[in-house]
């Protein structure tokens, strides 16, 4: 990330971003919540990427250098919080579950950011209470730091539908599957199948936001069938791709 901008205050606002556009790399002295009421929002840092559909929000800790990306026409709601307010005590970007009440609180709070009356203070207090109760979701796609994994993961980023085994991919990058398995755990904190599933889910969210049919998404992301994709998607996000909030 080059030309990193420093915006001391994290804004609280609602804005529309056309699909494929984004907000360049920057950092705040405040924490920030990013929520997509429509479309899918992704943030990228040096440590990886996080993607959130309409029933998830992204927590971005103060000082984190990050960029936003819109997938599908994005209605983005941003909530800035002082560095002293961290209801979940999170020190890294995290995906949070957004229930119906928290969704409406975020939307209401960001539509009148200049209002500083008592009603807004009460709204903010309830929003923070709801954040404290929000379950965290393991939807982080970490970025590898070792050259071997960078090469392997690059192949799968280019084609998430690549179904080669770790041993077959290892021959392409010049390493054994045992070595690569150890690197996945040491460098990324997860197994190769876990990382590949995360990659495919991230890619699927982007395609769904672009109104690609579910069957085509399953095929382009490497699932053997639409039903297999729907099962993994439901277990991860709590709803079927056809019920995807960004659609």
Short mmCIF file of C-alpha atoms in Angstrom, two decimals:
data_model
loop_
_atom_site.label_atom_id
_atom_site.label_comp_id
_atom_site.label_asym_id
_atom_site.label_seq_id
_atom_site.Cartn_x
_atom_site.Cartn_y
_atom_site.Cartn_z
CA UNK A 1 0.00 0.00 0.00
CA UNK A 2 1.57 3.26 -1.15
CA UNK A 3 0.71 6.89 -0.39
CA UNK A 4 -0.90 6.09 2.92
CA UNK A 5 -3.16 8.90 4.08
CA UNK A 6 -3.52 9.82 7.75
CA UNK A 7 -7.01 10.97 8.72
CA UNK A 8 -6.86 11.46 12.50
CA UNK A 9 -10.63 11.32 13.01
CA UNK A 10 -12.51 8.29 11.70
CA UNK A 11 -15.65 9.68 10.05
CA UNK A 12 -19.20 8.75 10.93
CA UNK A 13 -21.24 8.91 7.73
CA UNK A 14 -23.19 7.03 5.07
CA UNK A 15 -21.98 7.03 1.49
CA UNK A 16 -22.57 5.28 -1.82
CA UNK A 17 -19.70 3.64 -3.70
CA UNK A 18 -20.17 2.18 -7.20
CA UNK A 19 -19.12 -1.44 -7.67
CA UNK A 20 -15.38 -1.78 -8.23
CA UNK A 21 -14.48 1.51 -6.57
CA UNK A 22 -12.98 1.96 -3.13
CA UNK A 23 -11.22 4.12 -0.58
CA UNK A 24 -7.43 4.11 -0.83
CA UNK A 25 -5.12 3.03 1.98
CA UNK A 26 -5.32 5.25 5.05
CA UNK A 27 -5.35 5.12 8.84
CA UNK A 28 -7.19 6.81 11.68
CA UNK A 29 -6.37 7.57 15.29
CA UNK A 30 -9.90 6.30 16.05
CA UNK A 31 -11.55 2.91 15.77
CA UNK A 32 -14.02 2.44 12.94
CA UNK A 33 -16.96 0.18 12.08
CA UNK A 34 -17.72 -0.43 8.40
CA UNK A 35 -21.12 -1.85 7.47
CA UNK A 36 -22.65 -2.56 4.06
CA UNK A 37 -26.42 -2.03 4.06
CA UNK A 38 -26.29 -2.94 0.36
CA UNK A 39 -23.49 -4.63 -1.56
CA UNK A 40 -20.41 -6.17 0.03
CA UNK A 41 -17.55 -4.27 1.67
CA UNK A 42 -14.00 -5.59 1.88
CA UNK A 43 -11.04 -4.18 3.75
CA UNK A 44 -7.43 -5.04 3.03
CA UNK A 45 -4.42 -4.61 5.28
CA UNK A 46 -0.87 -5.95 5.15
CA UNK A 47 -2.13 -8.89 7.24
CA UNK A 48 -4.87 -9.97 4.84
CA UNK A 49 -8.42 -9.21 3.83
CA UNK A 50 -11.86 -9.32 5.41
CA UNK A 51 -15.17 -9.36 3.51
CA UNK A 52 -18.57 -8.55 4.99
CA UNK A 53 -22.04 -8.97 3.45
CA UNK A 54 -25.12 -7.27 4.86
CA UNK A 55 -25.38 -9.33 8.05
CA UNK A 56 -21.78 -8.67 9.06
CA UNK A 57 -19.77 -5.56 9.97
CA UNK A 58 -16.03 -4.94 10.05
CA UNK A 59 -14.25 -3.67 13.14
CA UNK A 60 -11.12 -1.68 12.21
CA UNK A 61 -8.90 -0.83 15.21
CA UNK A 62 -7.30 2.59 15.60
CA UNK A 63 -4.03 2.94 13.72
CA UNK A 64 -4.72 0.11 11.26
CA UNK A 65 -3.65 0.92 7.72
CA UNK A 66 -6.52 -0.26 5.54
CA UNK A 67 -8.28 0.20 2.22
CA UNK A 68 -11.99 -0.28 1.45
CA UNK A 69 -13.31 -1.98 -1.69
CA UNK A 70 -16.90 -2.03 -2.97
CA UNK A 71 -18.32 -5.19 -4.50
CA UNK A 72 -21.71 -4.55 -5.99
CA UNK A 73 -23.13 -1.04 -5.62
CA UNK A 74 -22.24 -0.36 -2.01
CA UNK A 75 -24.23 1.56 0.58
CA UNK A 76 -21.47 1.99 3.15
CA UNK A 77 -22.09 3.10 6.71
CA UNK A 78 -19.06 4.15 8.77
CA UNK A 79 -19.05 4.69 12.52
CA UNK A 80 -16.02 6.32 14.14
CA UNK A 81 -15.25 5.65 17.81
CA UNK A 82 -12.51 7.22 19.95
CA UNK A 83 -9.52 4.97 20.64
CA UNK A 84 -10.63 4.86 24.29
CA UNK A 85 -13.94 3.17 23.31
CA UNK A 86 -13.38 -0.46 22.40
CA UNK A 87 -16.42 -2.43 23.59
CA UNK A 88 -15.00 -5.80 22.47
CA UNK A 89 -11.35 -5.09 23.36
CA UNK A 90 -10.29 -6.01 19.80
CA UNK A 91 -6.80 -5.14 18.58
CA UNK A 92 -7.08 -6.46 15.03
CA UNK A 93 -9.66 -6.22 12.23
CA UNK A 94 -12.59 -8.51 12.96
CA UNK A 95 -15.87 -9.47 11.31
CA UNK A 96 -18.88 -9.13 13.62
CA UNK A 97 -22.39 -10.49 13.31
CA UNK A 98 -25.01 -7.80 12.72
CA UNK A 99 -28.53 -8.64 13.87
CA UNK A 100 -31.63 -6.66 12.84
CA UNK A 101 -31.42 -4.25 15.79
CA UNK A 102 -27.72 -3.46 15.34
CA UNK A 103 -28.29 -2.95 11.61
CA UNK A 104 -30.97 -0.33 12.24
CA UNK A 105 -28.88 1.36 14.94
CA UNK A 106 -25.89 1.71 12.59
CA UNK A 107 -28.05 3.07 9.78
CA UNK A 108 -29.83 5.55 12.04
CA UNK A 109 -26.60 6.69 13.70
CA UNK A 110 -24.78 7.34 10.42
CA UNK A 111 -27.63 9.24 8.76
CA UNK A 112 -27.52 12.12 11.24
CA UNK A 113 -23.82 12.38 12.23
CA UNK A 114 -23.95 16.12 12.98
CA UNK A 115 -26.69 15.75 15.58
CA UNK A 116 -25.19 15.80 19.10
CA UNK A 117 -28.40 15.93 21.13
CA UNK A 118 -29.45 13.61 23.97
CA UNK A 119 -31.37 11.28 21.64
CA UNK A 120 -28.21 10.65 19.64
CA UNK A 121 -26.25 9.97 22.83
CA UNK A 122 -28.81 7.35 23.84
CA UNK A 123 -28.69 5.84 20.35
CA UNK A 124 -24.91 5.61 20.62
CA UNK A 125 -25.10 3.93 24.03
CA UNK A 126 -27.47 1.24 22.73
CA UNK A 127 -25.27 0.76 19.63
CA UNK A 128 -22.24 0.12 21.88
CA UNK A 129 -24.27 -2.32 23.98
CA UNK A 130 -25.23 -4.24 20.85
CA UNK A 131 -21.62 -4.31 19.69
CA UNK A 132 -20.56 -5.87 22.98
CA UNK A 133 -23.04 -8.66 22.33
CA UNK A 134 -22.00 -9.23 18.69
CA UNK A 135 -20.37 -12.62 18.04
CA UNK A 136 -17.09 -12.55 16.17
CA UNK A 137 -16.84 -14.41 12.86
CA UNK A 138 -13.68 -16.18 11.57
CA UNK A 139 -13.82 -14.62 8.10
CA UNK A 140 -10.23 -13.43 7.83
CA UNK A 141 -8.24 -14.41 4.75
CA UNK A 142 -4.62 -13.97 5.90
CA UNK A 143 -1.88 -12.87 3.51
CA UNK A 144 1.19 -15.15 3.41
CA UNK A 145 4.63 -13.72 4.14
CA UNK A 146 6.81 -16.65 2.96
CA UNK A 147 7.74 -16.79 -0.74
CA UNK A 148 6.56 -20.38 -1.18
CA UNK A 149 3.09 -19.66 0.17
CA UNK A 150 2.92 -16.39 -1.74
CA UNK A 151 3.48 -18.34 -4.95
CA UNK A 152 0.97 -21.06 -4.08
CA UNK A 153 -1.70 -18.69 -2.81
CA UNK A 154 -1.21 -16.53 -5.88
CA UNK A 155 -2.18 -19.48 -8.08
CA UNK A 156 -5.41 -19.95 -6.16
CA UNK A 157 -6.23 -16.23 -6.09
CA UNK A 158 -6.02 -16.30 -9.88
CA UNK A 159 -8.28 -19.35 -10.06
CA UNK A 160 -10.24 -20.21 -6.89
CA UNK A 161 -11.76 -23.16 -8.80
CA UNK A 162 -8.34 -24.85 -9.04
CA UNK A 163 -8.91 -28.26 -7.46
CA UNK A 164 -5.32 -29.46 -7.34
CA UNK A 165 -4.24 -31.12 -4.11
CA UNK A 166 -1.58 -29.60 -1.92
CA UNK A 167 0.92 -32.13 -3.26
CA UNK A 168 0.08 -31.15 -6.86
CA UNK A 169 0.33 -27.45 -6.06
CA UNK A 170 3.58 -28.17 -4.24
CA UNK A 171 5.10 -29.59 -7.41
CA UNK A 172 4.13 -26.37 -9.20
CA UNK A 173 5.96 -24.19 -6.64
CA UNK A 174 8.79 -26.58 -5.80
CA UNK A 175 7.96 -27.80 -2.30
CA UNK A 176 6.57 -30.93 -0.64
CA UNK A 177 3.06 -31.04 0.74
CA UNK A 178 4.51 -31.66 4.21
CA UNK A 179 6.60 -28.49 4.04
CA UNK A 180 3.65 -26.50 2.77
CA UNK A 181 1.32 -27.87 5.46
CA UNK A 182 3.78 -26.73 8.12
CA UNK A 183 4.06 -23.31 6.50
CA UNK A 184 0.29 -22.84 6.40
CA UNK A 185 0.04 -23.47 10.12
CA UNK A 186 3.11 -21.41 11.05
CA UNK A 187 2.58 -18.47 8.68
CA UNK A 188 -1.21 -18.27 8.37
CA UNK A 189 -2.45 -20.02 11.51
CA UNK A 190 -4.72 -22.39 9.60
CA UNK A 191 -4.61 -25.50 7.45
CA UNK A 192 -4.49 -25.45 3.67
CA UNK A 193 -8.13 -26.66 3.32
CA UNK A 194 -9.27 -23.97 5.77
CA UNK A 195 -7.44 -21.25 3.84
CA UNK A 196 -8.76 -22.42 0.48
CA UNK A 197 -12.34 -22.50 1.81
CA UNK A 198 -11.93 -18.95 3.12
CA UNK A 199 -10.60 -17.83 -0.26
CA UNK A 200 -13.52 -19.43 -2.07
CA UNK A 201 -16.08 -17.89 0.30
CA UNK A 202 -14.54 -14.44 -0.11
CA UNK A 203 -14.62 -14.85 -3.88
CA UNK A 204 -18.21 -16.12 -3.71
CA UNK A 205 -19.36 -13.04 -1.77
CA UNK A 206 -17.87 -10.79 -4.43
CA UNK A 207 -19.56 -12.70 -7.26
CA UNK A 208 -22.92 -12.74 -5.47
CA UNK A 209 -22.69 -8.97 -4.99
CA UNK A 210 -22.23 -8.72 -8.75
CA UNK A 211 -25.46 -10.73 -9.27
CA UNK A 212 -23.75 -13.84 -10.63
CA UNK A 213 -26.20 -16.80 -10.37
CA UNK A 214 -25.60 -19.20 -7.49
CA UNK A 215 -24.82 -22.19 -9.73
CA UNK A 216 -22.23 -20.17 -11.64
CA UNK A 217 -20.71 -18.94 -8.37
CA UNK A 218 -20.36 -22.52 -7.14
CA UNK A 219 -18.64 -23.54 -10.37
CA UNK A 220 -16.31 -20.53 -10.51
CA UNK A 221 -15.28 -20.97 -6.88
CA UNK A 222 -14.44 -24.66 -7.13
CA UNK A 223 -17.32 -26.47 -5.46
CA UNK A 224 -18.32 -29.78 -7.01
CA UNK A 225 -21.99 -28.82 -7.02
CA UNK A 226 -24.31 -25.95 -6.19
CA UNK A 227 -25.70 -27.93 -3.24
CA UNK A 228 -22.21 -28.37 -1.76
CA UNK A 229 -21.59 -24.63 -2.07
CA UNK A 230 -24.97 -23.77 -0.54
CA UNK A 231 -24.27 -26.08 2.43
CA UNK A 232 -20.89 -24.46 3.19
CA UNK A 233 -22.31 -20.98 2.68
CA UNK A 234 -25.26 -21.63 5.02
CA UNK A 235 -23.02 -23.06 7.75
CA UNK A 236 -20.70 -20.05 7.51
CA UNK A 237 -23.15 -17.17 7.12
CA UNK A 238 -26.38 -18.52 8.56
CA UNK A 239 -28.42 -18.19 5.36
CA UNK A 240 -28.37 -19.51 1.81
CA UNK A 241 -26.69 -17.64 -1.06
CA UNK A 242 -30.17 -16.95 -2.48
CA UNK A 243 -30.94 -15.11 0.75
CA UNK A 244 -27.70 -13.15 0.54
CA UNK A 245 -28.31 -9.63 1.98
CA UNK A 246 -26.34 -7.96 -0.80
CA UNK A 247 -28.61 -9.31 -3.53
#
